[in-house]
mmCIF file of C-alpha atoms in Angstrom:
data_model
loop_
_atom_site.group_PDB
_atom_site.id
_atom_site.type_symbol
_atom_site.label_atom_id
_atom_site.label_comp_id
_atom_site.label_asym_id
_atom_site.label_seq_id
_atom_site.Cartn_x
_atom_site.Cartn_y
_atom_site.Cartn_z
ATOM 1 C CA MET A 304 38.673 -10.587 18.982
ATOM 2 C CA PHE A 305 35.346 -12.414 18.960
ATOM 3 C CA SER A 306 33.839 -12.756 15.475
ATOM 4 C CA LEU A 307 30.588 -14.318 14.345
ATOM 5 C CA ARG A 308 32.427 -15.371 11.199
ATOM 6 C CA SER A 309 34.275 -18.064 13.172
ATOM 7 C CA HIS A 310 32.730 -21.487 12.675
ATOM 8 C CA LYS A 311 33.408 -22.414 16.295
ATOM 9 C CA ASN A 312 31.766 -19.247 17.561
ATOM 10 C CA ILE A 313 28.704 -19.837 15.424
ATOM 11 C CA GLN A 314 28.417 -23.331 16.876
ATOM 12 C CA LEU A 315 28.859 -21.899 20.379
ATOM 13 C CA TYR A 316 26.096 -19.299 19.817
ATOM 14 C CA ARG A 317 23.799 -21.957 18.461
ATOM 15 C CA TRP A 318 24.477 -24.245 21.420
ATOM 16 C CA ILE A 319 23.804 -21.392 23.854
ATOM 17 C CA SER A 320 20.540 -20.386 22.182
ATOM 18 C CA ILE A 321 19.245 -23.965 22.034
ATOM 19 C CA SER A 322 20.332 -24.675 25.612
ATOM 20 C CA VAL A 323 18.692 -21.541 27.009
ATOM 21 C CA ALA A 324 15.490 -22.232 25.073
ATOM 22 C CA THR A 325 15.449 -25.817 26.365
ATOM 23 C CA ILE A 326 16.000 -24.724 29.958
ATOM 24 C CA LEU A 327 13.210 -22.140 29.728
ATOM 25 C CA THR A 328 10.866 -24.702 28.238
ATOM 26 C CA LEU A 329 11.607 -27.278 30.940
ATOM 27 C CA TYR A 330 11.331 -24.672 33.688
ATOM 28 C CA CYS A 331 8.202 -22.920 32.469
ATOM 29 C CA GLY A 332 6.527 -25.847 30.805
ATOM 30 C CA SER A 333 3.980 -25.077 28.116
ATOM 31 C CA SER A 334 3.387 -21.632 29.625
ATOM 32 C CA ALA A 335 6.593 -20.416 27.978
ATOM 33 C CA TYR A 336 4.845 -20.787 24.645
ATOM 34 C CA ALA A 337 1.440 -19.793 25.958
ATOM 35 C CA TYR A 338 2.794 -16.309 26.705
ATOM 36 C CA GLU A 339 3.660 -15.827 23.041
ATOM 37 C CA THR A 340 0.708 -17.662 21.532
ATOM 38 C CA PRO A 341 -2.804 -16.199 21.186
ATOM 39 C CA GLU A 342 -5.717 -18.593 21.055
ATOM 40 C CA ILE A 343 -6.332 -18.513 17.314
ATOM 41 C CA SER A 344 -7.815 -21.367 15.308
ATOM 42 C CA LYS A 345 -5.340 -23.456 13.329
ATOM 43 C CA LYS A 346 -7.923 -24.141 10.631
ATOM 44 C CA SER A 347 -7.250 -22.910 7.112
ATOM 45 C CA ILE A 348 -8.128 -19.257 6.633
ATOM 46 C CA LEU A 349 -8.794 -19.800 2.957
ATOM 47 C CA PRO A 350 -11.623 -22.342 2.618
ATOM 48 C CA GLN A 351 -12.656 -23.543 -0.787
ATOM 49 C CA ASN A 352 -14.382 -20.881 -2.907
ATOM 50 C CA MET A 353 -13.316 -18.049 -0.568
ATOM 51 C CA ASP A 354 -11.654 -15.121 -2.337
ATOM 52 C CA VAL A 355 -8.343 -13.711 -1.135
ATOM 53 C CA ASN A 356 -9.790 -10.397 0.066
ATOM 54 C CA SER A 357 -12.333 -12.155 2.279
ATOM 55 C CA ALA A 358 -9.560 -14.334 3.689
ATOM 56 C CA ARG A 359 -7.478 -11.260 4.427
ATOM 57 C CA LYS A 360 -10.343 -9.584 6.278
ATOM 58 C CA ILE A 361 -10.771 -12.717 8.420
ATOM 59 C CA LEU A 362 -7.056 -12.669 9.223
ATOM 60 C CA TYR A 363 -7.093 -8.999 10.183
ATOM 61 C CA GLU A 364 -10.135 -9.415 12.407
ATOM 62 C CA LYS A 365 -8.634 -12.431 14.203
ATOM 63 C CA ILE A 366 -5.431 -10.559 14.975
ATOM 64 C CA SER A 367 -7.436 -7.509 16.020
ATOM 65 C CA ALA A 368 -9.546 -9.598 18.411
ATOM 66 C CA VAL A 369 -6.414 -10.912 20.124
ATOM 67 C CA THR A 370 -4.387 -7.690 20.249
ATOM 68 C CA GLN A 371 -7.119 -5.007 20.268
ATOM 69 C CA ILE A 372 -5.292 -3.240 17.446
ATOM 70 C CA PRO A 373 -7.887 -1.941 14.941
ATOM 71 C CA TRP A 374 -8.072 -4.283 11.958
ATOM 72 C CA TYR A 375 -7.654 -1.421 9.508
ATOM 73 C CA ARG A 376 -4.207 -0.565 10.882
ATOM 74 C CA ILE A 377 -3.061 -4.153 10.413
ATOM 75 C CA ALA A 378 -4.611 -4.180 6.934
ATOM 76 C CA ALA A 379 -2.863 -0.911 6.031
ATOM 77 C CA ILE A 380 0.590 -2.239 6.941
ATOM 78 C CA ASP A 381 -0.113 -5.497 5.144
ATOM 79 C CA GLN A 382 -1.192 -3.651 1.996
ATOM 80 C CA TYR A 383 1.779 -1.294 2.064
ATOM 81 C CA GLU A 384 4.108 -4.275 2.385
ATOM 82 C CA ARG A 385 2.363 -5.853 -0.593
ATOM 83 C CA THR A 386 3.025 -2.761 -2.734
ATOM 84 C CA LEU A 387 6.708 -2.883 -1.786
ATOM 85 C CA THR A 388 6.923 -6.493 -2.926
ATOM 86 C CA ILE A 389 5.348 -5.547 -6.247
ATOM 87 C CA ALA A 390 7.966 -2.806 -6.640
ATOM 88 C CA HIS A 391 10.866 -5.037 -5.486
ATOM 89 C CA PRO A 392 9.891 -8.619 -6.410
ATOM 90 C CA LYS A 393 13.446 -10.016 -6.361
ATOM 91 C CA ASP A 394 14.570 -8.469 -3.085
ATOM 92 C CA ARG A 395 11.363 -9.498 -1.293
ATOM 93 C CA ALA A 396 10.681 -12.868 -2.936
ATOM 94 C CA HIS A 397 8.647 -15.299 -0.809
ATOM 95 C CA PRO A 398 6.226 -18.209 -1.292
ATOM 96 C CA PHE A 399 2.629 -17.349 -2.087
ATOM 97 C CA ARG A 400 0.574 -16.452 0.961
ATOM 98 C CA VAL A 401 -2.465 -14.362 1.840
ATOM 99 C CA SER A 402 -0.504 -11.823 3.890
ATOM 100 C CA GLY A 403 1.757 -9.320 2.167
ATOM 101 C CA ILE A 404 4.069 -8.641 5.113
ATOM 102 C CA TYR A 405 7.709 -9.448 4.479
ATOM 103 C CA MET A 406 10.423 -9.605 7.140
ATOM 104 C CA SER A 407 14.067 -10.342 6.414
ATOM 105 C CA SER A 408 15.720 -13.235 8.231
ATOM 106 C CA PRO A 409 17.735 -10.944 10.568
ATOM 107 C CA ALA A 410 14.594 -9.002 11.487
ATOM 108 C CA TRP A 411 12.597 -12.187 12.066
ATOM 109 C CA ALA A 412 15.161 -14.344 13.879
ATOM 110 C CA GLY A 413 17.346 -11.597 15.373
ATOM 111 C CA ALA A 414 20.425 -9.981 13.844
ATOM 112 C CA LEU A 415 22.833 -11.901 16.121
ATOM 113 C CA ASN A 416 20.985 -15.189 15.938
ATOM 114 C CA PRO A 417 23.415 -17.770 14.474
ATOM 115 C CA ASP A 418 20.441 -19.639 13.045
ATOM 116 C CA GLN A 419 18.862 -17.221 10.583
ATOM 117 C CA PHE A 420 16.180 -19.825 9.840
ATOM 118 C CA ASP A 421 15.239 -20.170 13.495
ATOM 119 C CA ASN A 422 11.531 -20.840 14.105
ATOM 120 C CA ASN A 423 11.674 -21.312 17.882
ATOM 121 C CA PRO A 424 9.747 -18.399 19.451
ATOM 122 C CA ILE A 425 11.843 -18.533 22.631
ATOM 123 C CA SER A 426 15.291 -18.399 21.050
ATOM 124 C CA ILE A 427 14.049 -15.794 18.560
ATOM 125 C CA SER A 428 12.911 -13.662 21.497
ATOM 126 C CA ILE A 429 16.283 -14.101 23.220
ATOM 127 C CA PHE A 430 18.068 -12.707 20.174
ATOM 128 C CA GLY A 431 15.628 -9.808 19.818
ATOM 129 C CA GLY A 432 13.909 -11.089 16.685
ATOM 130 C CA LEU A 433 10.370 -10.034 15.798
ATOM 131 C CA GLY A 434 9.109 -13.527 14.955
ATOM 132 C CA ARG A 435 6.191 -14.771 17.070
ATOM 133 C CA ASP A 436 3.836 -17.736 17.039
ATOM 134 C CA GLY A 437 0.393 -16.542 16.037
ATOM 135 C CA SER A 438 -1.086 -19.836 14.813
ATOM 136 C CA GLY A 439 -0.649 -21.820 18.021
ATOM 137 C CA ASP A 440 1.676 -24.523 16.650
ATOM 138 C CA GLN A 441 4.621 -23.450 18.864
ATOM 139 C CA LEU A 442 6.580 -22.364 15.793
ATOM 140 C CA ALA A 443 7.341 -18.893 14.487
ATOM 141 C CA ASP A 444 7.163 -19.425 10.735
ATOM 142 C CA MET A 445 8.049 -16.359 8.655
ATOM 143 C CA ASN A 446 5.850 -17.675 5.823
ATOM 144 C CA ASN A 447 2.802 -18.377 7.986
ATOM 145 C CA ASP A 448 0.106 -15.722 7.606
ATOM 146 C CA MET A 449 -1.004 -15.755 11.240
ATOM 147 C CA ASP A 450 2.569 -15.713 12.539
ATOM 148 C CA LEU A 451 3.504 -12.780 10.302
ATOM 149 C CA LEU A 452 0.525 -10.614 11.189
ATOM 150 C CA TYR A 453 0.710 -11.447 14.886
ATOM 151 C CA SER A 454 4.417 -10.643 14.907
ATOM 152 C CA MET A 455 3.775 -7.229 13.370
ATOM 153 C CA ALA A 456 0.913 -6.601 15.794
ATOM 154 C CA SER A 457 3.140 -7.568 18.738
ATOM 155 C CA TYR A 458 5.703 -5.074 17.547
ATOM 156 C CA LEU A 459 3.070 -2.312 17.387
ATOM 157 C CA LEU A 460 1.869 -3.103 20.912
ATOM 158 C CA GLN A 461 5.283 -2.153 22.293
ATOM 159 C CA TYR A 462 4.461 1.477 21.483
ATOM 160 C CA GLY A 463 0.820 1.678 22.562
ATOM 161 C CA GLN A 464 -2.598 1.941 20.967
ATOM 162 C CA SER A 465 -3.095 5.646 20.221
ATOM 163 C CA GLN A 466 -2.835 7.183 16.761
ATOM 164 C CA ASN A 467 0.374 8.929 17.796
ATOM 165 C CA ASP A 468 1.784 5.648 19.131
ATOM 166 C CA PHE A 469 0.949 4.026 15.810
ATOM 167 C CA SER A 470 2.841 6.739 13.909
ATOM 168 C CA ILE A 471 5.883 6.394 16.159
ATOM 169 C CA ALA A 472 5.901 2.612 15.751
ATOM 170 C CA LEU A 473 5.773 2.952 11.975
ATOM 171 C CA TRP A 474 8.641 5.444 11.971
ATOM 172 C CA GLU A 475 10.795 3.223 14.180
ATOM 173 C CA TYR A 476 10.105 0.242 11.917
ATOM 174 C CA TYR A 477 10.564 1.867 8.495
ATOM 175 C CA HIS A 478 12.584 5.033 9.258
ATOM 176 C CA ASN A 479 10.817 6.503 6.249
ATOM 177 C CA SER A 480 8.289 9.337 6.491
ATOM 178 C CA ARG A 481 6.775 8.292 3.145
ATOM 179 C CA ALA A 482 5.987 4.858 4.554
ATOM 180 C CA VAL A 483 4.324 6.404 7.605
ATOM 181 C CA GLN A 484 2.173 8.660 5.428
ATOM 182 C CA ARG A 485 1.159 5.866 3.034
ATOM 183 C CA ILE A 486 0.144 3.462 5.799
ATOM 184 C CA GLN A 487 -1.869 6.156 7.556
ATOM 185 C CA GLN A 488 -3.650 6.906 4.277
ATOM 186 C CA PHE A 489 -4.420 3.220 3.698
ATOM 187 C CA ALA A 490 -5.716 2.861 7.256
ATOM 188 C CA LYS A 491 -8.011 5.821 6.688
ATOM 189 C CA LEU A 492 -9.445 4.192 3.553
ATOM 190 C CA TYR A 493 -9.979 0.821 5.211
ATOM 191 C CA GLU A 494 -11.597 2.416 8.247
ATOM 192 C CA GLN A 495 -13.975 4.386 6.026
ATOM 193 C CA PHE A 496 -15.112 1.550 3.771
ATOM 194 C CA SER A 497 -14.630 -1.490 6.071
ATOM 195 C CA ILE A 498 -13.524 -3.731 3.205
ATOM 196 C CA PRO A 499 -10.023 -4.690 1.992
ATOM 197 C CA GLU A 500 -10.989 -4.596 -1.688
ATOM 198 C CA LEU A 501 -10.964 -1.008 -2.975
ATOM 199 C CA THR A 502 -9.695 -1.455 -6.514
ATOM 200 C CA HIS A 503 -12.742 -0.395 -8.573
ATOM 201 C CA HIS A 504 -11.896 2.290 -11.145
ATOM 202 C CA ALA A 505 -13.742 4.832 -13.292
ATOM 203 C CA PHE A 506 -12.917 6.785 -16.439
ATOM 204 C CA PRO A 507 -11.885 10.363 -15.471
ATOM 205 C CA LEU A 508 -14.424 12.080 -17.777
ATOM 206 C CA PRO A 509 -18.167 11.439 -18.129
ATOM 207 C CA LEU A 510 -18.752 9.051 -21.009
ATOM 208 C CA ASN A 511 -21.581 11.218 -22.342
ATOM 209 C CA SER A 512 -19.267 14.239 -22.740
ATOM 210 C CA HIS A 513 -17.288 15.081 -25.864
ATOM 211 C CA TYR A 514 -13.647 14.152 -25.420
ATOM 212 C CA SER A 515 -10.695 12.639 -27.243
ATOM 213 C CA TYR A 516 -7.378 11.182 -26.155
ATOM 214 C CA ARG A 517 -4.476 9.110 -27.388
ATOM 215 C CA SER A 518 -1.220 7.766 -26.014
ATOM 216 C CA THR A 519 1.232 10.674 -25.581
ATOM 217 C CA TRP A 520 3.309 9.407 -22.671
ATOM 218 C CA GLY A 521 7.031 9.970 -23.209
ATOM 219 C CA SER A 522 6.713 12.652 -25.891
ATOM 220 C CA GLY A 523 8.832 15.793 -25.510
ATOM 221 C CA ARG A 524 7.776 18.997 -23.748
ATOM 222 C CA ASN A 525 9.709 22.274 -23.900
ATOM 223 C CA TRP A 526 8.083 24.754 -21.532
ATOM 224 C CA GLY A 527 10.292 25.154 -18.463
ATOM 225 C CA GLY A 528 13.080 23.104 -20.044
ATOM 226 C CA PHE A 529 13.043 19.878 -21.997
ATOM 227 C CA ARG A 530 11.187 17.034 -20.290
ATOM 228 C CA ILE A 531 9.034 14.088 -21.250
ATOM 229 C CA HIS A 532 5.266 14.018 -21.041
ATOM 230 C CA GLU A 533 4.405 11.938 -17.974
ATOM 231 C CA GLY A 534 0.769 11.236 -18.692
ATOM 232 C CA THR A 535 -2.118 11.257 -21.155
ATOM 233 C CA ASP A 536 -3.965 14.387 -22.331
ATOM 234 C CA LEU A 537 -7.761 14.067 -22.555
ATOM 235 C CA PHE A 538 -9.144 16.974 -24.592
ATOM 236 C CA ALA A 539 -12.599 18.227 -23.673
ATOM 237 C CA HIS A 540 -14.553 21.495 -23.328
ATOM 238 C CA HIS A 541 -14.017 23.904 -20.457
ATOM 239 C CA GLY A 542 -16.022 22.915 -17.412
ATOM 240 C CA VAL A 543 -16.448 19.199 -18.170
ATOM 241 C CA PRO A 544 -16.415 17.367 -14.798
ATOM 242 C CA VAL A 545 -13.231 15.538 -13.882
ATOM 243 C CA ARG A 546 -13.766 12.385 -11.843
ATOM 244 C CA SER A 547 -11.488 10.409 -9.558
ATOM 245 C CA THR A 548 -10.441 7.208 -11.277
ATOM 246 C CA SER A 549 -10.058 5.376 -7.955
ATOM 247 C CA TYR A 550 -10.817 5.171 -4.283
ATOM 248 C CA GLY A 551 -8.181 7.208 -2.532
ATOM 249 C CA VAL A 552 -7.058 10.040 -0.279
ATOM 250 C CA ILE A 553 -6.394 13.548 -1.579
ATOM 251 C CA GLU A 554 -2.702 14.022 -0.980
ATOM 252 C CA LEU A 555 -2.211 17.352 -2.711
ATOM 253 C CA LYS A 556 -4.292 20.233 -4.029
ATOM 254 C CA GLY A 557 -3.192 23.602 -5.362
ATOM 255 C CA TRP A 558 -1.185 25.445 -7.995
ATOM 256 C CA ASN A 559 1.792 24.121 -9.904
ATOM 257 C CA SER A 560 3.500 26.233 -12.577
ATOM 258 C CA PHE A 561 3.516 23.273 -14.980
ATOM 259 C CA GLY A 562 0.167 21.679 -14.137
ATOM 260 C CA GLY A 563 -1.811 24.742 -13.086
ATOM 261 C CA TRP A 564 -4.625 23.928 -10.688
ATOM 262 C CA ARG A 565 -4.108 20.249 -9.938
ATOM 263 C CA VAL A 566 -5.114 17.457 -7.578
ATOM 264 C CA GLY A 567 -3.085 14.435 -6.461
ATOM 265 C CA ILE A 568 -4.828 11.336 -5.090
ATOM 266 C CA ARG A 569 -3.180 8.289 -3.472
ATOM 267 C CA ASP A 570 -4.969 4.963 -3.976
ATOM 268 C CA ILE A 571 -4.787 1.688 -2.042
ATOM 269 C CA ASN A 572 -2.228 0.250 -4.473
ATOM 270 C CA ASN A 573 0.177 3.108 -3.682
ATOM 271 C CA HIS A 574 -0.431 4.745 -7.053
ATOM 272 C CA TYR A 575 -0.457 8.532 -7.176
ATOM 273 C CA HIS A 576 -3.104 9.836 -9.605
ATOM 274 C CA TYR A 577 -2.317 13.313 -10.945
ATOM 275 C CA TYR A 578 -5.049 15.548 -12.456
ATOM 276 C CA ALA A 579 -3.761 18.820 -13.947
ATOM 277 C CA HIS A 580 -4.766 21.983 -15.888
ATOM 278 C CA LEU A 581 -8.112 22.238 -14.067
ATOM 279 C CA MET A 582 -10.211 25.382 -14.230
ATOM 280 C CA GLY A 583 -11.380 24.772 -10.669
ATOM 281 C CA TYR A 584 -12.152 22.228 -7.971
ATOM 282 C CA GLU A 585 -15.325 20.619 -6.722
ATOM 283 C CA LYS A 586 -16.626 22.694 -3.808
ATOM 284 C CA GLY A 587 -15.312 21.676 -0.410
ATOM 285 C CA LEU A 588 -12.559 19.390 -1.677
ATOM 286 C CA GLN A 589 -9.598 19.422 0.732
ATOM 287 C CA PRO A 590 -6.311 17.519 1.235
ATOM 288 C CA GLY A 591 -6.917 14.485 3.416
ATOM 289 C CA ASP A 592 -10.438 13.928 2.080
ATOM 290 C CA ILE A 593 -11.440 10.453 0.970
ATOM 291 C CA VAL A 594 -12.805 10.087 -2.558
ATOM 292 C CA THR A 595 -14.500 7.243 -4.394
ATOM 293 C CA ALA A 596 -14.108 6.069 -7.975
ATOM 294 C CA GLY A 597 -16.265 8.288 -10.204
ATOM 295 C CA GLN A 598 -16.558 11.145 -7.702
ATOM 296 C CA VAL A 599 -16.242 14.634 -9.231
ATOM 297 C CA ILE A 600 -13.084 16.378 -8.009
ATOM 298 C CA GLY A 601 -12.755 19.297 -10.468
ATOM 299 C CA TYR A 602 -13.397 20.630 -13.967
ATOM 300 C CA VAL A 603 -11.479 20.624 -17.246
ATOM 301 C CA GLY A 604 -9.570 23.838 -17.928
ATOM 302 C CA SER A 605 -6.394 25.261 -19.447
ATOM 303 C CA SER A 606 -4.489 26.457 -16.395
ATOM 304 C CA GLY A 607 -0.723 26.301 -16.040
ATOM 305 C CA TYR A 608 2.569 27.284 -17.673
ATOM 306 C CA GLY A 609 2.990 30.388 -15.555
ATOM 307 C CA LYS A 610 2.285 32.115 -12.270
ATOM 308 C CA PRO A 611 -0.870 31.262 -10.267
ATOM 309 C CA GLY A 612 -4.000 31.947 -12.329
ATOM 310 C CA THR A 613 -2.365 31.640 -15.757
ATOM 311 C CA GLN A 614 -4.913 30.331 -18.281
ATOM 312 C CA GLY A 615 -5.275 29.725 -21.991
ATOM 313 C CA LYS A 616 -1.760 28.865 -23.142
ATOM 314 C CA PHE A 617 -3.101 25.653 -24.689
ATOM 315 C CA PRO A 618 -6.495 24.114 -25.528
ATOM 316 C CA PRO A 619 -8.580 22.946 -22.556
ATOM 317 C CA HIS A 620 -7.773 19.402 -21.532
ATOM 318 C CA LEU A 621 -7.157 17.143 -18.566
ATOM 319 C CA HIS A 622 -3.605 15.961 -18.055
ATOM 320 C CA TYR A 623 -3.831 12.606 -16.266
ATOM 321 C CA GLY A 624 -0.756 10.823 -14.912
ATOM 322 C CA ILE A 625 -0.049 7.830 -12.675
ATOM 323 C CA TYR A 626 3.033 7.338 -10.511
ATOM 324 C CA ARG A 627 4.149 4.223 -8.660
ATOM 325 C CA ASP A 628 5.868 4.516 -5.268
ATOM 326 C CA SER A 629 8.817 2.171 -4.714
ATOM 327 C CA GLY A 630 9.208 3.150 -1.069
ATOM 328 C CA LEU A 631 11.943 5.715 -1.725
ATOM 329 C CA ILE A 632 11.090 7.317 -5.079
ATOM 330 C CA GLU A 633 8.165 7.566 -7.466
ATOM 331 C CA TRP A 634 8.172 7.094 -11.203
ATOM 332 C CA SER A 635 5.517 7.554 -13.854
ATOM 333 C CA PHE A 636 4.177 4.951 -16.239
ATOM 334 C CA ASP A 637 1.917 5.183 -19.281
ATOM 335 C CA PRO A 638 -1.717 5.507 -18.117
ATOM 336 C CA TYR A 639 -3.206 5.104 -21.599
ATOM 337 C CA PRO A 640 -3.816 1.319 -21.426
ATOM 338 C CA LEU A 641 -5.581 1.715 -18.087
ATOM 339 C CA LEU A 642 -7.679 4.633 -19.318
ATOM 340 C CA HIS A 643 -8.777 2.615 -22.342
ATOM 341 C CA ARG A 644 -9.664 -0.364 -20.140
ATOM 342 C CA TRP A 645 -11.633 1.733 -17.636
ATOM 343 C CA GLU A 646 -13.502 3.425 -20.453
ATOM 344 C CA GLN A 647 -14.475 0.088 -22.011
ATOM 345 C CA ASP A 648 -15.391 -1.441 -18.652
ATOM 346 C CA GLU A 649 -17.674 1.474 -17.842
ATOM 347 C CA ARG A 650 -19.368 1.326 -21.229
ATOM 348 C CA LYS A 651 -19.876 -2.410 -20.842
ATOM 349 C CA SER A 652 -21.280 -1.954 -17.336
ATOM 350 C CA ARG A 653 -23.726 0.693 -18.558
ATOM 351 C CA LYS A 654 -24.946 -1.572 -21.326
ATOM 352 C CA GLN A 655 -25.549 -4.376 -18.848
ATOM 353 C CA VAL A 656 -27.479 -2.066 -16.552
ATOM 354 C CA LYS A 657 -29.524 -0.798 -19.472
ATOM 355 C CA LYS A 658 -30.371 -4.338 -20.588
ATOM 356 C CA GLY A 659 -31.411 -5.208 -17.053
ATOM 357 C CA THR A 660 -33.890 -2.321 -16.894
ATOM 358 C CA THR A 661 -35.538 -2.870 -20.273
#
């Protein structure tokens, strides 16, 4: 029985792939590579003094110009891939680059390719790999920013250009409905704001209101069964405005027996921001809406711990939690350090503005 584990068979596969690639090159000439290679400048995409976000936008726009895929879709996939690498740094380790897309060797070179480090676009194509030459150097380098983004764009083009085609392509690539949802949310944010840098944050309560908070993450809770406290409680008066701490998309809105009237917002870093125990929402706020950092989304209350409408089982406060998505599950982490930083940053910014106007 034929087995790829045989040394002789591996050598045979390698000889076949190299021979076929050579024949195609001799027969087709340079056009064999021209079919795979868009006319994109080989110059560095990160000139001196250019920040990473600006470099990313240039990359996205170059790929978009060649493929006609909207830049924000490419940016959304790239950003989602970056969040996965943050969550799984060992499994997705790669040299530093501007792009966040990661492809495994079998996906890049082809699962049956005997040379899992193959960078020949022709032999990669023969073995069904996704690797393509996007930089014009006749190599498909899995650590080259242009090659990575062009390879992903080429994959998307197999399915078409419509929004539905985009969703199908994402499902076929990830086989994960969470991934499809996240990337669509990121694309929506990028399309709305036209910039890849959407990481500004705000403190969730107005600084001129009366409030208090401390680190309570991990402490015990008993209502509904023992559990840990997955957030920070910010105590304030009924009706104090609650603000979004980030740019994001409203993923969830409604009643929860533990959190009462609550809102969930997904940001560009794949963090889920959870605002609970509200007395009500800002008028017109709906799931799918885009929000900005500092935008009012609701009002401090004491709802929760019962059926819909239950109020007053504890002092009014905002429960604020943050959850990180690993691609398959989400887990909470202590938001207190971030809240303290955002509070101090906003106070500092206000002082600077005040000095500038006096």
